């Protein structure tokens, strides 16, 4: 089977790449038993929603 070298694509068709560290950290935080809520804080336009969608999906 050929290896897929293309970046992941969300439902909106946009590529997702270059945020592996942030995605891994978010997934780690979401799996914690002592963290009932995880909040993404950053300036507008930096990709909070896109990161959350990728983590969810």
XYZ file of C-alpha atoms in Angstrom:
57
model
C 0.000 0.000 0.000
C 1.356 3.430 -0.933
C 2.218 5.773 1.903
C 0.125 8.950 1.965
C 2.516 11.905 1.934
C -0.233 14.519 1.708
C -1.128 16.562 4.788
C -4.356 15.708 6.590
C -7.467 17.446 5.303
C -10.404 18.581 7.383
C -14.023 18.412 6.300
C -13.609 21.870 4.801
C -10.880 20.542 2.491
C -8.057 22.635 3.900
C -4.736 20.988 4.653
C -3.574 20.723 8.255
C 0.170 20.636 8.805
C 2.854 22.176 10.988
C 0.895 21.985 14.243
C 1.853 18.501 15.407
C 3.227 19.683 18.763
C 0.113 21.725 19.547
C -2.177 18.893 18.453
C -0.308 16.387 20.622
C -0.485 18.721 23.639
C -4.211 19.304 23.128
C -4.888 15.576 22.842
C -2.886 14.974 26.033
C -4.891 17.618 27.898
C -8.205 16.241 26.609
C -7.371 12.769 27.923
C -6.568 13.940 31.472
C -8.978 12.691 34.127
C -8.533 15.807 36.262
C -9.341 18.354 33.508
C -13.096 18.476 32.859
C -12.743 21.512 30.562
C -9.981 22.485 28.148
C -9.885 26.062 26.877
C -7.847 27.245 23.904
C -6.634 30.806 24.396
C -4.786 32.809 21.746
C -5.099 35.888 19.595
C -7.719 35.939 16.883
C -6.836 34.257 13.627
C -4.118 31.915 14.888
C -6.094 28.708 14.321
C -7.786 27.780 17.599
C -10.923 26.512 15.892
C -8.958 24.663 13.218
C -6.850 22.958 15.898
C -9.970 21.963 17.860
C -11.625 20.557 14.730
C -8.542 18.511 13.914
C -8.360 17.166 17.480
C -12.037 16.230 17.383
C -11.915 14.494 14.140
